[in-house]
XYZ file of C-alpha atoms in Angstrom:
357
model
C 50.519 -15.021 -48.243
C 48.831 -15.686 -44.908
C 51.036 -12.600 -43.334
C 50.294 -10.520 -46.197
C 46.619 -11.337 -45.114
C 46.866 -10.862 -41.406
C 48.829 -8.015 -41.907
C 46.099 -6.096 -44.349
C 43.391 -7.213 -41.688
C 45.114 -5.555 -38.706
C 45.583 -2.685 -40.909
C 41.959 -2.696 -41.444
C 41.233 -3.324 -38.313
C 43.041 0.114 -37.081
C 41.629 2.118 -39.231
C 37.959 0.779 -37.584
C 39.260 2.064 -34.067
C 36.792 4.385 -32.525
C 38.921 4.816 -29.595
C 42.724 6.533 -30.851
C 45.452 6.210 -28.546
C 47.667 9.366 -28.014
C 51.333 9.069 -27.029
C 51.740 9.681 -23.156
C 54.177 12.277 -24.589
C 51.574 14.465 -26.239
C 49.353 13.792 -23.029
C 49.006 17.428 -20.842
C 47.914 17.198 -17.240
C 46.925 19.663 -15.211
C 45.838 20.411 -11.244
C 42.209 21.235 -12.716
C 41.879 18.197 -15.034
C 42.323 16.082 -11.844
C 40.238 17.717 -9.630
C 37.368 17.509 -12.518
C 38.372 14.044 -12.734
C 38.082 13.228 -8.604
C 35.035 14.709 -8.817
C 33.586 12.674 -11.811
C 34.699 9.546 -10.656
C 33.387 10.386 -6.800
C 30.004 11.272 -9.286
C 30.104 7.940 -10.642
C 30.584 5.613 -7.512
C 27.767 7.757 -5.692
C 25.229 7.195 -8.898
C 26.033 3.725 -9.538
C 25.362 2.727 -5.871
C 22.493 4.095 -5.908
C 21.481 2.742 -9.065
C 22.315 -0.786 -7.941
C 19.966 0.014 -4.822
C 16.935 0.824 -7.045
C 17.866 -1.931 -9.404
C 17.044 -4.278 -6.262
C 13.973 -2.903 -5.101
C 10.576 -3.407 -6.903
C 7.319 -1.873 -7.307
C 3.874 -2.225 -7.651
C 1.884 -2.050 -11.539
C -1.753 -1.335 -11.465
C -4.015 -2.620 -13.986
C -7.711 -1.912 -14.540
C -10.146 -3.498 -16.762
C -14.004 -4.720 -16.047
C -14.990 -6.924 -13.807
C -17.285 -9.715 -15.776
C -17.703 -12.117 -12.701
C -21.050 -11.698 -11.825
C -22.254 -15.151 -10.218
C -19.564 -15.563 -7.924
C -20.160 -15.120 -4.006
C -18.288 -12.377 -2.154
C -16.780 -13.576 1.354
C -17.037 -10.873 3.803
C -14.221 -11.871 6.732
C -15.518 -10.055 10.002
C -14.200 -9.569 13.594
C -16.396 -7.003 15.766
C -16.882 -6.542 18.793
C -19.760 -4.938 20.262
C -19.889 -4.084 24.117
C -23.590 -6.036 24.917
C -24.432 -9.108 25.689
C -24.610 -11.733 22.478
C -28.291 -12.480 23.830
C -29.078 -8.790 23.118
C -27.516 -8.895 19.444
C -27.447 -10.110 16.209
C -26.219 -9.801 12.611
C -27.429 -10.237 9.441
C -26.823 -9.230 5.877
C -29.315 -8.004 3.055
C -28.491 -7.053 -0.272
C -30.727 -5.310 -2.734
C -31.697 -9.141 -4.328
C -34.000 -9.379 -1.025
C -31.325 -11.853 -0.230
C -30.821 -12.820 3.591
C -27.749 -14.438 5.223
C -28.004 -14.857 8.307
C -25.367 -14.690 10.701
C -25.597 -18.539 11.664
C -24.379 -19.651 8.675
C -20.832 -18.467 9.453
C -20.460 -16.224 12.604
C -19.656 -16.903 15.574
C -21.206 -15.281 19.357
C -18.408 -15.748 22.008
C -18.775 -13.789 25.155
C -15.717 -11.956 25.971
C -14.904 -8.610 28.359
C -14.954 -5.200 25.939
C -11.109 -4.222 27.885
C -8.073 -5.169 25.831
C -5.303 -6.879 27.721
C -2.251 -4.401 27.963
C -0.547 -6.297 24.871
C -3.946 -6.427 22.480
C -3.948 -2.862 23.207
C -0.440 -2.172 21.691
C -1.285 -4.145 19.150
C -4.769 -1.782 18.823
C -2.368 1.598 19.018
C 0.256 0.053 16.209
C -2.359 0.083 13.961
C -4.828 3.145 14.282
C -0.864 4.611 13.639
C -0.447 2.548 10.727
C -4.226 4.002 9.644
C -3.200 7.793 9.903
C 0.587 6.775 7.846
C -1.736 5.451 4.971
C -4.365 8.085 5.087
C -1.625 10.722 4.585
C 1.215 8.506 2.569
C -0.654 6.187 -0.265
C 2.344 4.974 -1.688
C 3.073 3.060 2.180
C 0.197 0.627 0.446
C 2.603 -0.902 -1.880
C 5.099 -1.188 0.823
C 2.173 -3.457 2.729
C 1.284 -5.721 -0.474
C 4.994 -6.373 -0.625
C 5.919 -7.600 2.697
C 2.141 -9.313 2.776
C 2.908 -13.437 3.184
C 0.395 -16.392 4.526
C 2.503 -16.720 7.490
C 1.660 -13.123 8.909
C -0.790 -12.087 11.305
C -2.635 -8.761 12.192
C -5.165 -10.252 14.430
C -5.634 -9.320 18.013
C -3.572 -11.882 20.137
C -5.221 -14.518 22.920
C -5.658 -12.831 26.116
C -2.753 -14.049 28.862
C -4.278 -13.186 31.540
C -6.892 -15.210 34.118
C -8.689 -12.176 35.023
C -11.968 -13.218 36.928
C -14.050 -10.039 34.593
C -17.167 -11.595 33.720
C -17.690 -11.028 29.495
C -19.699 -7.847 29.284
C -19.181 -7.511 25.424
C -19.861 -10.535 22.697
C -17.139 -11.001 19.965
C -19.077 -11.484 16.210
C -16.539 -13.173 14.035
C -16.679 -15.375 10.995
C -16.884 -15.574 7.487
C -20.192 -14.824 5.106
C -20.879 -15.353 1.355
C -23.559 -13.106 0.085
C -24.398 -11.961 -3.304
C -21.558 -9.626 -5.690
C -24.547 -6.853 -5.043
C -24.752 -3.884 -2.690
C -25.783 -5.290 0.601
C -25.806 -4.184 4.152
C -24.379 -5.925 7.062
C -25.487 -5.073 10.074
C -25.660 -5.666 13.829
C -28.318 -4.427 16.008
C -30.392 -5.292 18.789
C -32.433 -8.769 18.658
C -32.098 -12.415 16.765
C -32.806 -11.903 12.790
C -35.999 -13.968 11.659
C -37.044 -14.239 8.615
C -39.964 -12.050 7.297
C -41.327 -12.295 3.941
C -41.285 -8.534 3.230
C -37.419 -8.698 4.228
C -36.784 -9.659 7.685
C -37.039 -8.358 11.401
C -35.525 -8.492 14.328
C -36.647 -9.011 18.514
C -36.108 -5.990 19.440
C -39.218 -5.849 21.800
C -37.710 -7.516 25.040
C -34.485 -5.967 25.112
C -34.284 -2.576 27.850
C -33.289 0.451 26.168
C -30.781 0.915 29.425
C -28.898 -1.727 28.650
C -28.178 -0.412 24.721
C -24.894 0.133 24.047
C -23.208 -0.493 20.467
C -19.639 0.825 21.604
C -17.625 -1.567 19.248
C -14.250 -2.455 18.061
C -13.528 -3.396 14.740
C -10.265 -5.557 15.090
C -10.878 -7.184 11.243
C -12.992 -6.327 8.385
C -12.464 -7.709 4.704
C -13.690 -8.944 1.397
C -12.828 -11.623 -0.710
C -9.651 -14.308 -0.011
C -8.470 -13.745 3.918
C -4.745 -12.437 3.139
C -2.858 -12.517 6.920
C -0.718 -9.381 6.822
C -3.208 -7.009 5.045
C -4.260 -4.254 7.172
C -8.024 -2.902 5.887
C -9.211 0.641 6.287
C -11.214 -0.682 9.521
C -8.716 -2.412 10.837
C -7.905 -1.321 14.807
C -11.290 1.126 14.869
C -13.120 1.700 17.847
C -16.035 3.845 18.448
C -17.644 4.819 21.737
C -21.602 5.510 22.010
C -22.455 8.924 23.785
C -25.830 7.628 23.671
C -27.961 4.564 24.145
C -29.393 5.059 20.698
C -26.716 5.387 18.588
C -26.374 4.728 14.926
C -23.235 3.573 13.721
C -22.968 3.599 9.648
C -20.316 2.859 7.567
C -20.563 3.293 3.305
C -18.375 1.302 1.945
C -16.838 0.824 -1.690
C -15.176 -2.503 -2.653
C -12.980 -3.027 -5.843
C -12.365 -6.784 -6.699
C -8.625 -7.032 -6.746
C -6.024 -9.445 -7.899
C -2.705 -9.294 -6.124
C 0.662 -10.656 -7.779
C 3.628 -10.395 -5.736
C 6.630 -12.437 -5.378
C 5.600 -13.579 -1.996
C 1.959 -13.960 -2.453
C -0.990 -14.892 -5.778
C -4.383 -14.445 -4.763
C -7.685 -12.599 -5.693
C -8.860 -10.150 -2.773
C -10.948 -6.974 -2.472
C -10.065 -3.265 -1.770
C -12.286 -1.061 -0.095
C -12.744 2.498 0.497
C -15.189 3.623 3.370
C -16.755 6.720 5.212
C -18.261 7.040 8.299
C -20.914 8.306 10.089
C -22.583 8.627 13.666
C -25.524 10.011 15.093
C -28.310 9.822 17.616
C -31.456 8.574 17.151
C -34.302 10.909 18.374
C -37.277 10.746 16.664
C -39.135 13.829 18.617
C -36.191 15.888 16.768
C -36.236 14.283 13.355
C -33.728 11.758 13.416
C -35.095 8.458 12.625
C -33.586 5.022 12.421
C -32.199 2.329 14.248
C -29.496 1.967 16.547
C -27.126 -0.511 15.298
C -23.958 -1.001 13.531
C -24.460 -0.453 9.967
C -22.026 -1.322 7.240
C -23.489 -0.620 3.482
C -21.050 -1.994 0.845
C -20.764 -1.555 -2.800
C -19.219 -3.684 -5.670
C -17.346 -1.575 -8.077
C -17.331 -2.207 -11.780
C -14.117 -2.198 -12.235
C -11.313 -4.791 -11.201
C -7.965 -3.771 -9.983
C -4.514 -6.242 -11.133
C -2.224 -5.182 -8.826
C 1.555 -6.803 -10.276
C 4.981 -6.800 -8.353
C 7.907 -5.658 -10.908
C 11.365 -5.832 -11.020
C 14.032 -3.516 -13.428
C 15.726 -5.661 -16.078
C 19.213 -6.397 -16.125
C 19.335 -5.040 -19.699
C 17.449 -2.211 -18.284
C 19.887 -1.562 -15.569
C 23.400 -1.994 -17.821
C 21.909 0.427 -20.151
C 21.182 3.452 -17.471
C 24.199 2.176 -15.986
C 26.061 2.959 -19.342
C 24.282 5.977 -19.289
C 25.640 7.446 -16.029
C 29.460 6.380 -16.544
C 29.382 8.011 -20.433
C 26.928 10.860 -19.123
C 29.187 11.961 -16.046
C 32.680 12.232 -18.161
C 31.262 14.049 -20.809
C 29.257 16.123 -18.943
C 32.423 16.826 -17.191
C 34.841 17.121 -20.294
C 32.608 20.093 -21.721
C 32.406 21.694 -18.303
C 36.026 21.820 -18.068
C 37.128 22.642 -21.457
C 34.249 25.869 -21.073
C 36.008 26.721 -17.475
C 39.649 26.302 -19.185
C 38.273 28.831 -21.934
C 36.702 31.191 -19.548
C 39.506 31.090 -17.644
C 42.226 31.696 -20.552
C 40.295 34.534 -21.463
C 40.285 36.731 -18.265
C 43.758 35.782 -17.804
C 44.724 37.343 -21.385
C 42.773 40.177 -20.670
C 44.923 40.963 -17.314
C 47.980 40.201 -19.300
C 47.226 42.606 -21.753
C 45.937 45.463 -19.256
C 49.205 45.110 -17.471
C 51.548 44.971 -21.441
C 49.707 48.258 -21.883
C 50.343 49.830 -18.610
C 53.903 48.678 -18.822
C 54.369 50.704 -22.100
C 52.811 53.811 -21.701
């Protein structure tokens, strides 16, 4: 009874087969069918190696939505340097609240010589090249958030040599909290005091001679300090034509969070555009010379997110190019096999009828 059983579910069970098997007998080969075949399994190694190779790499998901985080403080991470002395200068920030922050409350005035040391300056070249790869390829931005970890470093490194140059330029560099508003950081000539219609600087004992606001921007960010990032203003440096010079830079920042498998932390994006001129006021051009940096907070908020393919994700595809590739090549085979048969039967026939007459 159990055979009789077994036997009716094998039966059954053979009847279910999707895949028939055909007596080796009744099997035709031919010189074409194994070409097509080299070819489609050649297809299929190719593919599926390069489908393993995207399977491993990621990429980078962008999210927007609207930033409600109002009462927070924005950090503003600076390194400038400006080619005077640090008697001559100073920096401040005010944003539209009337707000002050003076540079005392987290920058730094250290004397240094404006000349890069041969290796700072290869550092310097590296990166104005990285500048003009992202300015023309966007997409080598996701490459940087990627291989962006604490341990990295894009900062200028220590001088090694014991040059006897006495500093002719004064290094600015620090960390600021201001406002989340549109602000203005700037550095120009004179000590900020406090004023109660904004503020002022001593301007009066300085020599216009000795004005000079050549600078170098070796680090300029907002938000959480990420080592590895490289900024727009990263590696810029400008040099004055003039004593009175204006230096401006508008700046937009978008409050960004960053999820990668290296790194989690909340940073800001910017976008900026320059702009230089002299200041004459017999020929119109008023202002200040300085270094002028006007930022402003976007609305929205950016959630950048690392990604990875599925393994579901990549069996199915991977299903897709084995079953794709054979029948792809099946029909193209079978239509050449018919194509050919029917020119062939055509000769064949021209050459019967010629035969007869």
């Amino acid at each position: 009874m159990r055979r009789l059983n077994r036997k009716k579910t094998l039966n059954l069970m053979k009847e279910l087969d999707a895949f028939p098997k055909v007596p080796e007998s009744y099997v035709e080969t031919s010189a074409s069918g194994g070409t097509v075949s080299l070819i489609a399994f050649t297809t299929i190694a190719f593919l599926t190696i390069m489908e393993f190779m995207v399977y491993q790499d990621t990429w980078m998901k962008y999210e927007y939505e609207v930033d409600k985080d109002f009462t927070s403080k924005l950090r503003i991470n600076i390194d400038i340097t400006v080619a005077m002395r640090c008697q001559y200068v100073g920096a401040d920030v005010l944003d539209l609240a009337e707000t002050m922050v003076a540079s005392a409350d987290g920058l730094i005035y250290e004397p240094v010589p404006f000349e890069l040391t041969p290796q700072q300056k290869e550092l310097q070249r590296m990166l104005q090249i990285i500048q003009s790869r992202l300015q023309e390829e966007h997409s080598l931005q996701d490459v940087i958030f990627k291989s962006a970890f604490k341990s990295a470093s894009t900062a200028l490194p220590p001088r090694e040599d014991n040059s006897l140059q006495s500093p002719d330029a004064c290094r600015i560099h620090g960390h600021l909290y201001v406002n989340k508003v549109a602000g203005n950081f700037h550095i120009t000539v004179g000590k900020a005091i406090p004023h109660p219609r904004g503020h002022a600087h001593l301007a009066a004992l300085v020599s216009h001679e000795s004005y000079n606001f050549s600078h170098r921007i070796d680090h300029l960010s907002f938000g959480e300090l990420i080592p590895g990032i490289i900024n727009p203003l990263d590696g810029t440096e400008k040099i004055a034509s003039d004593h009175n010079q204006m230096f401006q830079y508008f700046i937009t920042v978008v409050p960004t969070k960053l999820h990668t498998y290296k790194i989690s932390a909340e940073t800001h994006q910017f976008s900026v555009t320059e702009r230089e001129r002299v200041i004459n006021h017999a020929a119109g051009s008023h202002g200040v010379s300085g270094i002028f940096m006007k930022y402003d907070i976007s609305s929205l908020m950016v959630t950048v997110t690392e990604e990875h393919m599925p393994f579901w994700q990549f069996l199915v595809r991977l299903c897709g190019i084995i079953g794709g590739i054979f029948s792809t090549t099946g029909i193209l085979h079978g239509f050449g096999r018919f194509v050919a048969e029917i020119i062939f039967c055509r000769f064949r026939l021209g050459s019967y009828k010629s035969t007869s007459v």
